[in-house]
XYZ file of C-alpha atoms in Angstrom:
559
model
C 21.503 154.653 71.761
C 18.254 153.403 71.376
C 18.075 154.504 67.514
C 21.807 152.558 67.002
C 20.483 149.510 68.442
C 16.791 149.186 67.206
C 16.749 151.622 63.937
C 15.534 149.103 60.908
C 14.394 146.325 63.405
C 11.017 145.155 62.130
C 8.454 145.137 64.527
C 10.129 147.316 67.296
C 8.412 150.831 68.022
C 10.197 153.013 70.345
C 8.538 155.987 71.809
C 10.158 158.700 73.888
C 8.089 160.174 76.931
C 4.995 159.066 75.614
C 1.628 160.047 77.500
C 1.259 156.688 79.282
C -2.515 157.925 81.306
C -0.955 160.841 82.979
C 2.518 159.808 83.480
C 5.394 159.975 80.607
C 8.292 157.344 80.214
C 11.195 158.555 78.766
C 10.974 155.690 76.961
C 8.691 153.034 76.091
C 9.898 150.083 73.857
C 7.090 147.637 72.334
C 8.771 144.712 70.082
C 7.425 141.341 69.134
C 10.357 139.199 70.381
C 10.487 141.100 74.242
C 6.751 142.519 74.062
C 6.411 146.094 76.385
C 9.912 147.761 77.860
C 9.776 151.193 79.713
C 13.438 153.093 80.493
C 13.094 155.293 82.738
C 16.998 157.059 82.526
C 18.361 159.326 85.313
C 21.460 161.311 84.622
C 22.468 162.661 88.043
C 26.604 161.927 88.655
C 27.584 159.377 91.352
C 28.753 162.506 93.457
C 25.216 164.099 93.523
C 23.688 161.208 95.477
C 23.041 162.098 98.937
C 20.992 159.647 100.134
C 19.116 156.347 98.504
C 16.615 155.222 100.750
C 14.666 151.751 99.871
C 11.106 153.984 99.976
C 10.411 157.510 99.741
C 12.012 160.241 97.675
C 15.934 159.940 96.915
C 18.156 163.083 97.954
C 20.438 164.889 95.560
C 23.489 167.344 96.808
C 23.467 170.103 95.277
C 26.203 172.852 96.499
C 25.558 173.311 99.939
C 21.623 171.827 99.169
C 19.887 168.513 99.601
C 17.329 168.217 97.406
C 15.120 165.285 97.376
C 13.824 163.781 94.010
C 11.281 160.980 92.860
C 12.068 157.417 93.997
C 13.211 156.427 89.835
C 12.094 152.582 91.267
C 9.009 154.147 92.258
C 8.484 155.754 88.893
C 9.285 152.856 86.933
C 6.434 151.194 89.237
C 4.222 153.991 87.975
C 4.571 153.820 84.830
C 3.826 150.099 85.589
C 0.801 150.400 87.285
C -0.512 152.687 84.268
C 0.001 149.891 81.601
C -0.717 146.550 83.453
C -4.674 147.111 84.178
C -5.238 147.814 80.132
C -2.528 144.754 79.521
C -3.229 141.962 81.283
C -2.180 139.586 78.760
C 1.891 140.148 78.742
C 4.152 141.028 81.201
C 5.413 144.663 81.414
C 9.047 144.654 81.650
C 11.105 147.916 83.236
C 14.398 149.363 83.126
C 16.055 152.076 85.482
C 19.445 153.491 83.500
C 22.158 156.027 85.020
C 23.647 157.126 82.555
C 26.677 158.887 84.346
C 26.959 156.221 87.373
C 29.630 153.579 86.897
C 28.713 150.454 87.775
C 32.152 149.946 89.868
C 31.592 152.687 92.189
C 30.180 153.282 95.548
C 26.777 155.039 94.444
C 26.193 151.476 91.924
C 26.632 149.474 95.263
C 23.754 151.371 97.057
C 21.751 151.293 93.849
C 21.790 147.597 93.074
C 20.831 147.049 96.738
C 17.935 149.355 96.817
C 16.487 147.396 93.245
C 13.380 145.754 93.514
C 13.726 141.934 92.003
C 10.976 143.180 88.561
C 14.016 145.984 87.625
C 16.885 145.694 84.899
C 19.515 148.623 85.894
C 21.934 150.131 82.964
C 24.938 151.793 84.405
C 27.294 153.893 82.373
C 29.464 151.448 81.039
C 26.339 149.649 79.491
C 25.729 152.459 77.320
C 29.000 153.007 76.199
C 28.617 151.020 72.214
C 25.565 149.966 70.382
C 27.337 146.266 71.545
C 27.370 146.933 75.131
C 24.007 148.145 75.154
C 22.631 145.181 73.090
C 24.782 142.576 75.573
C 22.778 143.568 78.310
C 19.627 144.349 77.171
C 19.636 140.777 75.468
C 21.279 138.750 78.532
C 18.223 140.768 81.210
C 15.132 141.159 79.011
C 13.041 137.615 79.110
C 12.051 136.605 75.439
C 8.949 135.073 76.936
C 6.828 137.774 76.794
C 6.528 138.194 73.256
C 3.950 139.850 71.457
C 1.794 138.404 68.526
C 1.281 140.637 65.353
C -2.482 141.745 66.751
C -1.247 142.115 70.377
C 1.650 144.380 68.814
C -1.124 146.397 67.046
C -3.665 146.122 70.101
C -0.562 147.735 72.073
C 0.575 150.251 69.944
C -3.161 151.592 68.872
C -4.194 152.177 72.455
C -1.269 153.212 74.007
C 0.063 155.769 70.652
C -3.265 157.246 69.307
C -1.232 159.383 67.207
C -0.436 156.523 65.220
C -4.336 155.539 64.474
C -6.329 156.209 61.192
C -9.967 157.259 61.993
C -12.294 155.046 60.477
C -15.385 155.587 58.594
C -17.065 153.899 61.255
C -16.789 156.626 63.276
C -14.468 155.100 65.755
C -12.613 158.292 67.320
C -9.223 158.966 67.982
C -10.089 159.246 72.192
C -12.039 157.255 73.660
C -12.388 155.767 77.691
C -12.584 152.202 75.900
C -9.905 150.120 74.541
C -10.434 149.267 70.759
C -10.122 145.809 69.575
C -8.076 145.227 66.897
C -10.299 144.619 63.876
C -11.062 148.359 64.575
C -8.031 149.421 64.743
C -6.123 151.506 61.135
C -2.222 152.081 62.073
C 0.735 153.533 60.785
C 3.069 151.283 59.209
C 6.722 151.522 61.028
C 8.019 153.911 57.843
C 5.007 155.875 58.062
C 5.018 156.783 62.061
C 8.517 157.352 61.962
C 8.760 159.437 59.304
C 5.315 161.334 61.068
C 7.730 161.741 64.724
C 10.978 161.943 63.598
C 11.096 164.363 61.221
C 13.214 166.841 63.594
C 12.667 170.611 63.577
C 12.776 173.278 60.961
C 11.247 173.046 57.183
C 10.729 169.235 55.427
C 9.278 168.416 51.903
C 7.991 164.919 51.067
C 7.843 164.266 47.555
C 5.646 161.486 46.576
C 3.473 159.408 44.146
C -0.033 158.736 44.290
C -1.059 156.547 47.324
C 2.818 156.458 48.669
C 1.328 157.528 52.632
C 1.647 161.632 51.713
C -1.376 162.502 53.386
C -1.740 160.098 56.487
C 1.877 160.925 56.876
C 0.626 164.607 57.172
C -2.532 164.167 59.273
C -0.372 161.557 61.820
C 2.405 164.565 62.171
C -0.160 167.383 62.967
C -1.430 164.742 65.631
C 1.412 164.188 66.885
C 2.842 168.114 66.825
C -0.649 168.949 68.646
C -0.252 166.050 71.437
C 3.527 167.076 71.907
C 2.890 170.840 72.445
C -0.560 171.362 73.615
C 0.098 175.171 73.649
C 0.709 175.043 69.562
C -1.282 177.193 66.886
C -0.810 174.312 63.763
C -2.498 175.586 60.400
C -3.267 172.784 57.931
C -3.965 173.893 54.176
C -4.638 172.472 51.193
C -6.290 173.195 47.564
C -9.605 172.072 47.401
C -12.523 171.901 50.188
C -13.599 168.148 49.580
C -9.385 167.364 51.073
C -9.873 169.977 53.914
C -13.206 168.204 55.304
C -10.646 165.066 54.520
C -7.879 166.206 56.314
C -10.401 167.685 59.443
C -11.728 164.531 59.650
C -9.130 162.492 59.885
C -7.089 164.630 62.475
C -10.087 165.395 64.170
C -9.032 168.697 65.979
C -11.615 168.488 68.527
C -9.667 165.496 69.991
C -6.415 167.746 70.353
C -5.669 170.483 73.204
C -3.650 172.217 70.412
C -5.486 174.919 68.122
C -5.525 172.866 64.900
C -7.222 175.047 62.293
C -7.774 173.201 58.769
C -8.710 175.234 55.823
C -8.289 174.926 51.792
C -5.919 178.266 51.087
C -8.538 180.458 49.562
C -10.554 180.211 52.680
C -7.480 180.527 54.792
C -7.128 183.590 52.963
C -10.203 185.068 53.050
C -10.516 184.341 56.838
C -7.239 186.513 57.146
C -8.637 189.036 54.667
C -11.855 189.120 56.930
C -10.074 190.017 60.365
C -8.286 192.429 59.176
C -11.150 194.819 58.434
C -13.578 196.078 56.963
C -10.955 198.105 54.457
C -9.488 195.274 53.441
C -12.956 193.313 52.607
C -14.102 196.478 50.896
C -10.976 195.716 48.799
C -11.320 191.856 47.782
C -15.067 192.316 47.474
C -14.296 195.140 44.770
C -11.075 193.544 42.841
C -13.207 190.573 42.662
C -16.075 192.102 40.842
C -13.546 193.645 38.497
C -12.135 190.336 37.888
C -15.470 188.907 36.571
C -15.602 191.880 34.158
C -11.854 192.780 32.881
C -9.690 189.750 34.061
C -9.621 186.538 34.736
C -10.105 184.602 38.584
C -6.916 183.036 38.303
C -5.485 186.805 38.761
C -7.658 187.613 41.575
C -6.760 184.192 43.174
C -2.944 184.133 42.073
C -2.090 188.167 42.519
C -4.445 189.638 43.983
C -5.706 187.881 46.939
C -2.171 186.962 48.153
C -1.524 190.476 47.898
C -3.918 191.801 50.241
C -3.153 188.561 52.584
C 0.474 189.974 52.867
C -0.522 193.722 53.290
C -3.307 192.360 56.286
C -0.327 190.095 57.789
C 1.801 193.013 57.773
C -0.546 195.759 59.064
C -2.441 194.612 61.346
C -2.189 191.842 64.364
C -2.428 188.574 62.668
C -0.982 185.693 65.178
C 1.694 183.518 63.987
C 1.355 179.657 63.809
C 3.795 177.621 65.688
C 3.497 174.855 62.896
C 2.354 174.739 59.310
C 1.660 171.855 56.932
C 0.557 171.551 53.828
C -0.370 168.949 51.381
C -0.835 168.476 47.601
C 1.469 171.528 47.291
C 2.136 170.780 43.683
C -0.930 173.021 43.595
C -0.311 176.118 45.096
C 1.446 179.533 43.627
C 4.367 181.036 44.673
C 2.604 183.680 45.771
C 0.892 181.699 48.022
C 3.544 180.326 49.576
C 4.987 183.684 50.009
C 2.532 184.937 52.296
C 2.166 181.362 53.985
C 5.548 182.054 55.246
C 4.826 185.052 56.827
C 2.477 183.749 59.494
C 5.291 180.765 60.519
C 6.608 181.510 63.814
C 10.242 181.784 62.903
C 11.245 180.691 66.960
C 9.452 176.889 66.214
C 9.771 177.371 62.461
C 7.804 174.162 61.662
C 7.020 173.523 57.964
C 5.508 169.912 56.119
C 5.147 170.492 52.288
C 3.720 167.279 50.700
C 4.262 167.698 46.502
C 3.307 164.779 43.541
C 4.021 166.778 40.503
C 2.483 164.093 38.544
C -0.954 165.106 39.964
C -0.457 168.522 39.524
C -3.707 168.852 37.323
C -3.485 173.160 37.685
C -1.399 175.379 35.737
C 1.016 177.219 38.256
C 4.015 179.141 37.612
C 7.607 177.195 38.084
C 9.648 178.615 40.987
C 12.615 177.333 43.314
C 11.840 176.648 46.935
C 14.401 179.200 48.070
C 12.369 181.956 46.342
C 9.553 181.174 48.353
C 10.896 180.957 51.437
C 11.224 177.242 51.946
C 14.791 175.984 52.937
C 14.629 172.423 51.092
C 18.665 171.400 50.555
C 18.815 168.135 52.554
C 15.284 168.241 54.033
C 13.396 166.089 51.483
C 12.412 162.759 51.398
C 11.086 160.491 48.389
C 8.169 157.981 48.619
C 8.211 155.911 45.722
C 5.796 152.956 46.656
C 1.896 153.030 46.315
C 0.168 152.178 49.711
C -3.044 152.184 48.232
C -2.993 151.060 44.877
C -3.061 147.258 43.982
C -0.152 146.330 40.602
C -3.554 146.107 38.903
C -5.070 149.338 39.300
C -1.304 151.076 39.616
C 0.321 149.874 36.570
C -2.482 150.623 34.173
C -2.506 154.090 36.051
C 1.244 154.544 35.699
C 1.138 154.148 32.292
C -1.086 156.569 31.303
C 0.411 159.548 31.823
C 1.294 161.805 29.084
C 4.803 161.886 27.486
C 5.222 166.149 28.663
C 4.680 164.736 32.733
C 6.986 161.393 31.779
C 9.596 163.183 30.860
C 9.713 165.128 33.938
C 10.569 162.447 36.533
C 13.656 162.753 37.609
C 14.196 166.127 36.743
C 12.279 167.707 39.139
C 12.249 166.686 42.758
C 8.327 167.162 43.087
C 8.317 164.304 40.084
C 8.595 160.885 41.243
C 8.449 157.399 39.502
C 6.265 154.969 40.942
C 8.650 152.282 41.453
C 6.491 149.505 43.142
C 2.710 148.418 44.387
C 2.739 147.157 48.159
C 0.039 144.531 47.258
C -1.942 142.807 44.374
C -5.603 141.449 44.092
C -7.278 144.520 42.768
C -9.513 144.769 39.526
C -9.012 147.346 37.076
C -11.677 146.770 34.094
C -12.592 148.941 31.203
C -16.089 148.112 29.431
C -16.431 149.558 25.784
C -20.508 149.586 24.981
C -22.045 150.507 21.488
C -24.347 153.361 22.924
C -24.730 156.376 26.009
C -28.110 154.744 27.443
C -25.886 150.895 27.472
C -22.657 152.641 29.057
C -25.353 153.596 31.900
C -27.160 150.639 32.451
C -23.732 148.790 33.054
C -22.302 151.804 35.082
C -25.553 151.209 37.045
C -24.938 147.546 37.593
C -21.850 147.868 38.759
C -22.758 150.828 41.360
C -25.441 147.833 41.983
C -22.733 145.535 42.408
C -20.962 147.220 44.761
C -23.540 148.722 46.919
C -24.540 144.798 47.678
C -21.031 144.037 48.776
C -20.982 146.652 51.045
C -18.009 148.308 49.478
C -17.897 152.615 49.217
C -17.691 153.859 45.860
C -17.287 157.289 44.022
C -18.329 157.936 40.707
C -16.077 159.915 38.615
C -17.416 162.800 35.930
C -14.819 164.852 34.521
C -17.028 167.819 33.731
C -18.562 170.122 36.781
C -21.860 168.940 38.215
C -24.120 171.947 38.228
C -26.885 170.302 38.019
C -27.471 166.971 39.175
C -30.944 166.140 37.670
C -29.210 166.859 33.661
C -26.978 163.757 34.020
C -28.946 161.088 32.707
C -26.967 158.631 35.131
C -27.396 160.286 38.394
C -31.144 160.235 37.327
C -30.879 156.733 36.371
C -29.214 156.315 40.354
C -32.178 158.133 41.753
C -34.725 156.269 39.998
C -32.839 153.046 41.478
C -33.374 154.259 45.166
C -29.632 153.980 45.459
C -28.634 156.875 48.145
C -25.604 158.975 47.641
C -23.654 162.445 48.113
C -22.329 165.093 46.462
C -18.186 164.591 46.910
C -18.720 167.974 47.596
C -20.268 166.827 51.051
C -18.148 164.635 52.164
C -17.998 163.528 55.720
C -16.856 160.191 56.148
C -19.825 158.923 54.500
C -20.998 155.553 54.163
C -21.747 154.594 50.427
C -22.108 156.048 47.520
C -20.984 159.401 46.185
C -20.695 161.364 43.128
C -18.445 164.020 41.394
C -15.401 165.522 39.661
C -11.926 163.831 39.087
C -10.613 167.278 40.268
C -12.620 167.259 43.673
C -10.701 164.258 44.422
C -7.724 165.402 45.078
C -5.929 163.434 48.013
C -8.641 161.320 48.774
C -9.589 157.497 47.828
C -11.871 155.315 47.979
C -12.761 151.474 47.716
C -14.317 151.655 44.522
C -14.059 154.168 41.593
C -16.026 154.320 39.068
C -14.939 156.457 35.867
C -17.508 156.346 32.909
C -17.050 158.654 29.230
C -13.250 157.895 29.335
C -13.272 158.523 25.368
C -13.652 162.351 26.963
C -10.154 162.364 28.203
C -8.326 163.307 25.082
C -5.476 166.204 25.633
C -2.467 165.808 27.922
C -4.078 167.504 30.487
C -7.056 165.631 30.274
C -4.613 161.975 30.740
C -3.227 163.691 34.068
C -6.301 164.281 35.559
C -7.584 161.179 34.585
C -4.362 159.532 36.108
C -5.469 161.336 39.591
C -9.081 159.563 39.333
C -7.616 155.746 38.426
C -4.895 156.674 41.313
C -7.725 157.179 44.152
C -8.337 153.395 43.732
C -7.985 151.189 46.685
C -9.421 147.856 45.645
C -11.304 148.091 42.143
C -11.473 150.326 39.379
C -14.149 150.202 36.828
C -14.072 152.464 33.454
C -16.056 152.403 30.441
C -16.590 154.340 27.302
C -18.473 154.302 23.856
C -15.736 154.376 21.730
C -12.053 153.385 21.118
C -10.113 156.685 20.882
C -6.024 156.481 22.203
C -6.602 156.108 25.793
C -8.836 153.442 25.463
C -6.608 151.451 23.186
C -3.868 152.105 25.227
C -5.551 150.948 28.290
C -7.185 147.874 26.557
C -3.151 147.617 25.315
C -2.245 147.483 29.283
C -5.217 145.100 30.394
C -4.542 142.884 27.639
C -0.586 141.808 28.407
């Protein structure tokens, strides 16, 4: 009922049995026109009540027993009493429903006398339509205790941690202390719904770059580890920088739950590891034959999956109750294959977040059914950008290769970008006659930003071996400006440095992308699409010469 009467209502949250201190609502309502509701709903039959005493417990007949159960006025009180120190601002407002009591019987007599003045009651015949309901709730709730946009967000980020985005500040997800809210990063509505509502069995997201994939992901393992405390959740990705990203943000250590985050080939190896010596003896050996005869995408792709499965099936690997995954436009089928194995098919809990259009490695094509993954009416498409502004998003969108354009819309896990959630941002691209004057303005404006306390990445698109044999990163040093590998990453504070590809599902205040004029194949446009994409407020790029992707780019600025 709730759902039918509040579902695309901006600015109402509704949580059921939330953890309220120690005590759990079945409901708690937060909305800015009625500010804080809690429903407490009891569905005993008008025949079942024994006895309704003004204090103490209420007794219930059941066949030839009495059995006495909580006081519901006295839990509504609780639930009160939990909320009311922390709000002091706004009035807490409570409702008691029974559900199967009519409000023209005997039983609705003894329970409208019994009612402490502070409690709304809902009797059957008030939850009959979406109109009855909203009658009632409209002609008893007071409209006085409203809630302002920051109370609304105070509320919601103290009582619903699930719904928080750590900071870089190092505010945690638990604390003793309420958190004010300029330090507090929520969940949009869309986002936290789509996070606790997603119902039970397998669900894809398909999304573009920025569209709330990840944070969707990290807010639903919260939530899955807060809801069943007795859970094994796995989290996987590609590439390590995105698993220390994804740790960090659900911060496991909060969580009663055993929340293990890994990229898949350390997942893999892990598995590989426990099962034995025979089976390391194995890996160690096909991978030293790899470096000689094949190539590692084999040993990654074949291989390794192969032994994964064969450990899975024979020996005593546990199952997880829940399994997400993100940037899944990057894994093999293979992969997948053996992912599957280790789902506990009683909870059967599957996220798979896909952006084909950053799918910057080659994988084989396969159907979902192949792999396992029951997809036919359990996908849902994000086609907004959260994070980029129009400025940095449009000039992104519209460099992508013809081969990927063509693609949207013919594929689920490719998705046009069909809007920007804000604008403001600066996307600029510097052209300089010479190497040594591309650096001293790439230096400037790492400069730049360091003084306006902004974090920035600087984007190469080769490897970084070795740090000291970029002339920039020496320039950086010489400077005194501090900064990180990418490679490091940890929530850090500043300025770091490293590959297009390590960026994968991150972002970041400022990028930074200098030798553009390097990006030249199809390939190359895609990946740098992913760089431009991890953009949150400016984007800087520069080059030494004018080959198509600068032109095209100047093309964009320029209209």
């Amino acid at each position: 009922m709730l759902e039918k009467v509040f579902d695309g209502v901006p600015d109402v949250f509704c949580y059921y049995e939330p953890l309220i201190g120690a005590k759990r609502p079945d409901f708690v309502l937060f909305g800015k026109d009625f500010g804080v509701v809690t429903i407490e709903v009891k569905d005993y039959r008008e025949e079942d009540l024994f006895k309704v005493p003004p204090n103490g417990a209420w007794v219930l007949q059941q066949g030839h027993r009495q059995v006495p159960v909580q006081n519901p006025y006295e839990q509504s009180y609780q639930y009160w009493r939990a909320m009311a120190s922390m709000l002091n601002f706004k009035t807490i407002q409570r409702i008691v429903a029974f559900s199967n009591v009519s409000i023209t019987g005997h039983a609705a007599e003894l329970i409208q006398a019994r009612k402490p003045s502070k409690i709304s009651i809902f009797f059957k015949e008030h939850l009959l339509s979406r109109a009855t309901f909203s009658t009632r709730f409209q002609g008893l709730i007071s409209h006085d205790a409203g809630l302002s946009n920051e109370q609304l967000d105070f509320i919601r980020g103290n009582f619903m941690p699930a719904c928080r985005v750590p900071r870089k500040d190092g505010s945690h997800l638990k604390q003793a202390t309420l958190i004010p809210p300029d330090k507090l990063v929520l969940l949009d509505k869309k986002q936290e719904e789509m996070a606790y509502n997603l119902g039970d069995g397998h669900r894809l997201f398909f999304g573009v770059a920025g569209s709330g994939k990840t944070v969707i992901l990290v807010a639903r393992a919260r939530y899955l580890a807060k809801r069943h405390p007795s859970w094994r959740i796995l989290v996987l990705c590609f590439n390590k920088v995105l698993s220390k990203y994804l740790e960090a943000k659900i911060n496991p250590q909060d969580l009663d739950a055993d929340v293990f985050v890994f990229n898949f080939h350390k997942w893999a190896k892990n598995i590989i590891e426990r099962a034995g010596t025979k089976y390391m003896a194995r890996y160690n050996v096909e991978f030293e034959q790899c470096k000689i005869n094949r190539s590692k995408n084999e040993f990654f792709n074949e291989i390794v999956p192969r032994l994964v499965s064969e450990a899975i099936q024979n020996t005593d690997i546990p199952c997880y109750d829940a399994i997400l995954i993100d940037e899944g436009q990057d894994f093999e089928d293979t992969w997948f294959k053996c992912i599957m194995q280790v789902l506990n098919p009683d909870t059967n809990s599957l996220l798979v977040t896909c952006d084909g259009l950053q799918g910057i490695y080659a994988r084989n094509r396969f159907t979902w059914k192949s792999v396992g993954i029951q997809a036919v009416g359990r996908t849902k498409k994000l086609r907004k950008s959260y994070r980029n502004p129009y400025e940095i998003g449009i000039v992104a969108k519209n460099i992508l290769p013809k081969n990927i354009k063509d693609l949207i819309g013919k594929s689920d896990e490719f998705v046009a970008t069909e809007g920007f959630l804000r604008d403001g941002g600066i996307c600029e691209l510097t052209v300089l006659p010479t190497k040594r004057e591309e650096r001293v303005h790439v230096l400037s404006r790492v400069k730049e930003v360091r003084d306006a306390n902004l974090n920035a990445v600087v984007l190469f698109k080769k490897a970084l071996r070795n740090h000291g044999e970029i002339p920039l990163i020496r320039q950086i040093k010489q400077a005194g400006i501090p900064w990180v590998d990418i490679r490091q990453w940890g929530m850090f504070e500043g300025l770091m440095i490293g590959t297009v590809h390590a960026t994968k599902g991150i972002e970041e205040d400022v990028i930074i992308i200098p030798e553009i004029d390097l990006y030249t194949t199809q390939e190359d446009l895609q990946l740098l699409y992913v760089g431009m994409t991890r953009a949150i407020h400016r984007l800087y790029l520069s080059a030494t010469s004018r080959p198509p992707i600068v032109k095209r780019i100047e093309n964009i600025l320029a209209r």
